[in-house]
């Protein structure tokens, strides 16, 4: 595995992965001397491997254009990309000692694990050394890219969620604010043909798009402010459960 100064990882503000499984130890981050002159001249020639999850033509094209902008500033750095990579592939690569230099995850599911185990290197020292102002990032984005004080990732993008509904088909009902209301309205607004075939679906939970998954549903909350996907505070913890 090749290591280069972390400033190079700024091309897409992702995370630099650490080497494991008996390979060479990662460099000491934050110990690089301040470059004099232009940053382009200060960084040595290198080749870095970057994995990302984008896969459609439009997404990959936009991502490659961002890398091209980086190459204009740092022509001595060659970036080799691999598209359509998921978290399990990143984890497997780290365990095998064949991790890429930079990896972009499409989820926050493994941030805690990667930060806590050191699979992704702690970027705190480098952020401080390079004078990166994290306050320009939304608080939410900052919080889900670190764990227990270890910033092992940087935000790449953020999604804005919203529920779209057909006013005519809602028949005067207000949009649901909780999963219970969504369930009730789904049943009430679903229309079937005599043979049982669904003519109008109140809600299609399997609708295919990136973020239609349970981790993104908790914004539907109960009046108490707790998420409807979690047990109420007074509920006993099931035997053998840790949460």
Tab-separated table of C-alpha atoms in Angstrom:
chain	number	residue	atom	x	y	z
A	1	UNK	CA	0.000	0.000	0.000
A	2	UNK	CA	1.276	3.470	-0.887
A	3	UNK	CA	1.024	6.406	1.500
A	4	UNK	CA	1.203	10.056	0.537
A	5	UNK	CA	0.798	13.270	2.554
A	6	UNK	CA	-2.802	13.513	3.695
A	7	UNK	CA	-3.282	16.820	1.911
A	8	UNK	CA	-3.680	14.702	-1.204
A	9	UNK	CA	-6.792	13.110	0.270
A	10	UNK	CA	-8.441	16.502	0.043
A	11	UNK	CA	-9.266	15.951	-3.608
A	12	UNK	CA	-12.638	14.602	-2.583
A	13	UNK	CA	-12.504	15.166	1.192
A	14	UNK	CA	-12.809	11.499	1.950
A	15	UNK	CA	-10.971	9.242	4.387
A	16	UNK	CA	-7.466	7.839	4.261
A	17	UNK	CA	-7.539	4.150	5.144
A	18	UNK	CA	-5.016	2.568	7.446
A	19	UNK	CA	-3.004	-0.510	6.612
A	20	UNK	CA	-3.632	-3.636	8.656
A	21	UNK	CA	-3.051	-7.371	8.585
A	22	UNK	CA	0.679	-7.225	9.070
A	23	UNK	CA	1.516	-4.653	6.382
A	24	UNK	CA	3.581	-1.541	6.986
A	25	UNK	CA	2.287	0.846	9.602
A	26	UNK	CA	0.521	4.005	8.464
A	27	UNK	CA	2.477	7.272	8.459
A	28	UNK	CA	2.365	9.600	11.427
A	29	UNK	CA	-0.379	11.987	10.468
A	30	UNK	CA	0.013	15.650	11.294
A	31	UNK	CA	3.799	15.383	11.436
A	32	UNK	CA	4.447	16.627	7.924
A	33	UNK	CA	6.357	19.931	7.742
A	34	UNK	CA	4.487	22.936	6.459
A	35	UNK	CA	5.128	23.188	2.703
A	36	UNK	CA	6.940	26.243	1.441
A	37	UNK	CA	6.036	27.730	-1.914
A	38	UNK	CA	3.071	26.299	-3.777
A	39	UNK	CA	1.399	23.168	-2.466
A	40	UNK	CA	1.719	21.646	-5.928
A	41	UNK	CA	5.511	21.871	-5.796
A	42	UNK	CA	5.707	20.761	-2.160
A	43	UNK	CA	4.025	17.389	-2.677
A	44	UNK	CA	6.105	14.571	-4.204
A	45	UNK	CA	4.982	12.566	-7.207
A	46	UNK	CA	2.748	9.694	-6.170
A	47	UNK	CA	-0.035	7.385	-7.242
A	48	UNK	CA	-3.041	6.957	-4.983
A	49	UNK	CA	-5.883	4.493	-5.222
A	50	UNK	CA	-9.389	5.828	-4.573
A	51	UNK	CA	-12.517	3.712	-4.160
A	52	UNK	CA	-16.006	5.208	-4.340
A	53	UNK	CA	-19.609	4.072	-4.545
A	54	UNK	CA	-20.810	6.093	-7.530
A	55	UNK	CA	-21.882	3.906	-10.431
A	56	UNK	CA	-24.224	5.659	-12.873
A	57	UNK	CA	-22.645	7.361	-15.867
A	58	UNK	CA	-23.708	10.833	-14.704
A	59	UNK	CA	-22.380	10.311	-11.166
A	60	UNK	CA	-19.066	8.858	-12.283
A	61	UNK	CA	-18.600	11.644	-14.836
A	62	UNK	CA	-19.121	14.329	-12.164
A	63	UNK	CA	-16.746	12.560	-9.797
A	64	UNK	CA	-14.057	12.201	-12.467
A	65	UNK	CA	-14.419	15.901	-13.282
A	66	UNK	CA	-13.704	16.716	-9.631
A	67	UNK	CA	-10.589	14.562	-9.785
A	68	UNK	CA	-9.535	16.297	-13.001
A	69	UNK	CA	-9.699	19.605	-11.130
A	70	UNK	CA	-7.411	18.131	-8.489
A	71	UNK	CA	-4.997	16.904	-11.173
A	72	UNK	CA	-4.760	20.402	-12.606
A	73	UNK	CA	-3.524	21.648	-9.239
A	74	UNK	CA	-1.364	18.603	-8.476
A	75	UNK	CA	-0.242	17.199	-11.860
A	76	UNK	CA	2.377	14.987	-10.209
A	77	UNK	CA	-0.329	12.987	-8.378
A	78	UNK	CA	-1.953	10.133	-10.292
A	79	UNK	CA	-5.383	9.070	-9.008
A	80	UNK	CA	-6.625	5.591	-9.893
A	81	UNK	CA	-10.331	5.131	-9.173
A	82	UNK	CA	-12.573	2.125	-8.680
A	83	UNK	CA	-16.316	2.730	-8.841
A	84	UNK	CA	-19.368	1.003	-7.313
A	85	UNK	CA	-17.571	-0.042	-4.112
A	86	UNK	CA	-19.664	-0.826	-1.031
A	87	UNK	CA	-18.748	-0.815	2.677
A	88	UNK	CA	-18.266	-4.562	2.958
A	89	UNK	CA	-15.681	-4.444	0.174
A	90	UNK	CA	-13.808	-1.662	1.968
A	91	UNK	CA	-13.801	-3.626	5.225
A	92	UNK	CA	-12.622	-6.805	3.492
A	93	UNK	CA	-9.794	-4.917	1.798
A	94	UNK	CA	-8.652	-3.430	5.111
A	95	UNK	CA	-8.673	-6.852	6.770
A	96	UNK	CA	-6.660	-8.379	3.938
A	97	UNK	CA	-4.042	-5.625	4.029
A	98	UNK	CA	-4.972	-4.489	0.526
A	99	UNK	CA	-6.898	-1.343	1.371
A	100	UNK	CA	-6.979	1.625	-1.004
A	101	UNK	CA	-5.350	4.900	-0.012
A	102	UNK	CA	-8.690	6.701	0.015
A	103	UNK	CA	-12.214	5.303	0.271
A	104	UNK	CA	-15.632	6.941	0.101
A	105	UNK	CA	-18.499	5.310	1.962
A	106	UNK	CA	-22.103	5.939	0.987
A	107	UNK	CA	-23.400	5.292	4.501
A	108	UNK	CA	-22.628	6.183	8.095
A	109	UNK	CA	-23.232	2.619	9.291
A	110	UNK	CA	-19.549	1.793	9.830
A	111	UNK	CA	-18.130	5.126	10.993
A	112	UNK	CA	-17.960	4.066	14.655
A	113	UNK	CA	-16.302	0.737	13.845
A	114	UNK	CA	-13.771	2.196	11.434
A	115	UNK	CA	-12.860	5.078	13.740
A	116	UNK	CA	-12.689	3.015	16.949
A	117	UNK	CA	-10.580	0.200	15.500
A	118	UNK	CA	-8.228	2.465	13.588
A	119	UNK	CA	-9.239	0.935	10.271
A	120	UNK	CA	-9.569	4.543	9.111
A	121	UNK	CA	-6.874	6.853	10.414
A	122	UNK	CA	-7.635	9.669	12.831
A	123	UNK	CA	-7.434	12.877	10.786
A	124	UNK	CA	-7.546	15.261	13.761
A	125	UNK	CA	-3.843	16.119	13.656
A	126	UNK	CA	-3.916	16.738	9.910
A	127	UNK	CA	-7.047	18.888	10.101
A	128	UNK	CA	-5.277	21.014	12.723
A	129	UNK	CA	-2.001	21.145	10.804
A	130	UNK	CA	-3.662	22.220	7.565
A	131	UNK	CA	-5.833	24.797	9.318
A	132	UNK	CA	-9.096	23.302	8.060
A	133	UNK	CA	-12.060	25.216	9.469
A	134	UNK	CA	-14.603	22.529	10.330
A	135	UNK	CA	-17.136	25.179	11.347
A	136	UNK	CA	-17.981	25.678	7.675
A	137	UNK	CA	-19.556	22.206	7.752
A	138	UNK	CA	-23.060	21.651	9.166
A	139	UNK	CA	-23.035	20.312	12.724
A	140	UNK	CA	-24.878	17.162	11.663
A	141	UNK	CA	-22.278	16.354	8.999
A	142	UNK	CA	-19.460	16.883	11.495
A	143	UNK	CA	-21.088	14.624	14.074
A	144	UNK	CA	-21.613	11.576	11.870
A	145	UNK	CA	-18.081	11.612	10.435
A	146	UNK	CA	-16.331	11.181	13.781
A	147	UNK	CA	-16.618	8.883	16.798
A	148	UNK	CA	-15.549	9.453	20.409
A	149	UNK	CA	-13.392	12.402	19.432
A	150	UNK	CA	-11.742	10.643	16.495
A	151	UNK	CA	-12.350	12.261	13.138
A	152	UNK	CA	-11.558	9.452	10.739
A	153	UNK	CA	-13.736	10.726	7.904
A	154	UNK	CA	-14.731	13.946	6.188
A	155	UNK	CA	-18.171	14.643	4.667
A	156	UNK	CA	-18.473	14.082	0.926
A	157	UNK	CA	-22.117	14.907	0.323
A	158	UNK	CA	-25.402	15.231	2.171
A	159	UNK	CA	-28.959	14.257	1.315
A	160	UNK	CA	-32.109	16.267	1.941
A	161	UNK	CA	-35.164	14.140	2.655
A	162	UNK	CA	-38.767	14.956	1.924
A	163	UNK	CA	-42.092	13.218	1.525
A	164	UNK	CA	-44.090	13.891	-1.613
A	165	UNK	CA	-47.784	13.151	-1.676
A	166	UNK	CA	-50.736	13.474	-4.020
A	167	UNK	CA	-53.254	15.904	-2.483
A	168	UNK	CA	-56.146	14.510	-4.501
A	169	UNK	CA	-55.448	10.930	-3.435
A	170	UNK	CA	-54.970	11.987	0.203
A	171	UNK	CA	-58.716	12.773	0.338
A	172	UNK	CA	-58.289	15.679	2.750
A	173	UNK	CA	-55.918	13.851	5.117
A	174	UNK	CA	-52.856	15.618	6.445
A	175	UNK	CA	-49.417	14.122	5.645
A	176	UNK	CA	-48.284	11.559	8.261
A	177	UNK	CA	-45.905	12.721	10.984
A	178	UNK	CA	-45.240	9.309	12.536
A	179	UNK	CA	-44.843	5.775	11.252
A	180	UNK	CA	-48.116	4.869	12.963
A	181	UNK	CA	-49.932	7.555	10.995
A	182	UNK	CA	-48.201	6.409	7.814
A	183	UNK	CA	-49.340	2.835	8.433
A	184	UNK	CA	-52.934	3.892	9.075
A	185	UNK	CA	-53.119	6.116	6.008
A	186	UNK	CA	-51.505	3.466	3.841
A	187	UNK	CA	-54.302	1.058	4.713
A	188	UNK	CA	-57.083	3.633	4.422
A	189	UNK	CA	-55.946	5.063	1.100
A	190	UNK	CA	-55.124	1.810	-0.659
A	191	UNK	CA	-57.759	0.965	-3.284
A	192	UNK	CA	-58.161	-2.546	-4.657
A	193	UNK	CA	-59.983	-3.944	-7.665
A	194	UNK	CA	-62.652	-6.631	-7.065
A	195	UNK	CA	-60.061	-9.360	-7.664
A	196	UNK	CA	-57.826	-7.927	-4.940
A	197	UNK	CA	-55.303	-6.305	-7.271
A	198	UNK	CA	-54.027	-3.000	-5.921
A	199	UNK	CA	-55.335	-0.134	-8.036
A	200	UNK	CA	-53.993	2.700	-5.882
A	201	UNK	CA	-51.273	2.062	-3.328
A	202	UNK	CA	-51.385	4.217	-0.234
A	203	UNK	CA	-47.629	3.913	0.137
A	204	UNK	CA	-44.968	1.813	-1.597
A	205	UNK	CA	-42.298	0.934	0.996
A	206	UNK	CA	-40.167	-0.918	-1.541
A	207	UNK	CA	-39.920	2.028	-3.926
A	208	UNK	CA	-36.387	1.931	-5.312
A	209	UNK	CA	-34.128	4.856	-4.525
A	210	UNK	CA	-30.862	5.173	-2.644
A	211	UNK	CA	-32.115	6.176	0.771
A	212	UNK	CA	-35.321	4.151	1.102
A	213	UNK	CA	-34.078	2.121	4.056
A	214	UNK	CA	-34.877	1.886	7.801
A	215	UNK	CA	-31.880	4.033	8.941
A	216	UNK	CA	-33.406	7.032	7.153
A	217	UNK	CA	-36.935	6.626	8.542
A	218	UNK	CA	-36.421	7.805	12.188
A	219	UNK	CA	-37.244	11.449	11.361
A	220	UNK	CA	-40.840	10.303	11.663
A	221	UNK	CA	-41.138	10.805	15.382
A	222	UNK	CA	-43.717	10.410	18.096
A	223	UNK	CA	-45.145	13.453	19.937
A	224	UNK	CA	-42.713	12.755	22.800
A	225	UNK	CA	-39.830	13.331	20.418
A	226	UNK	CA	-38.667	9.704	20.407
A	227	UNK	CA	-38.344	7.913	17.100
A	228	UNK	CA	-41.174	5.563	16.274
A	229	UNK	CA	-38.722	2.889	15.163
A	230	UNK	CA	-37.336	2.522	18.700
A	231	UNK	CA	-39.089	1.133	21.803
A	232	UNK	CA	-40.505	3.710	24.235
A	233	UNK	CA	-38.209	4.674	27.148
A	234	UNK	CA	-40.323	2.641	29.592
A	235	UNK	CA	-40.111	-0.566	27.588
A	236	UNK	CA	-38.055	-3.305	29.273
A	237	UNK	CA	-34.865	-4.404	27.548
A	238	UNK	CA	-35.378	-7.825	25.927
A	239	UNK	CA	-33.287	-10.656	27.428
A	240	UNK	CA	-29.915	-10.920	25.740
A	241	UNK	CA	-30.175	-7.463	24.231
A	242	UNK	CA	-27.705	-4.683	24.915
A	243	UNK	CA	-29.887	-1.821	23.869
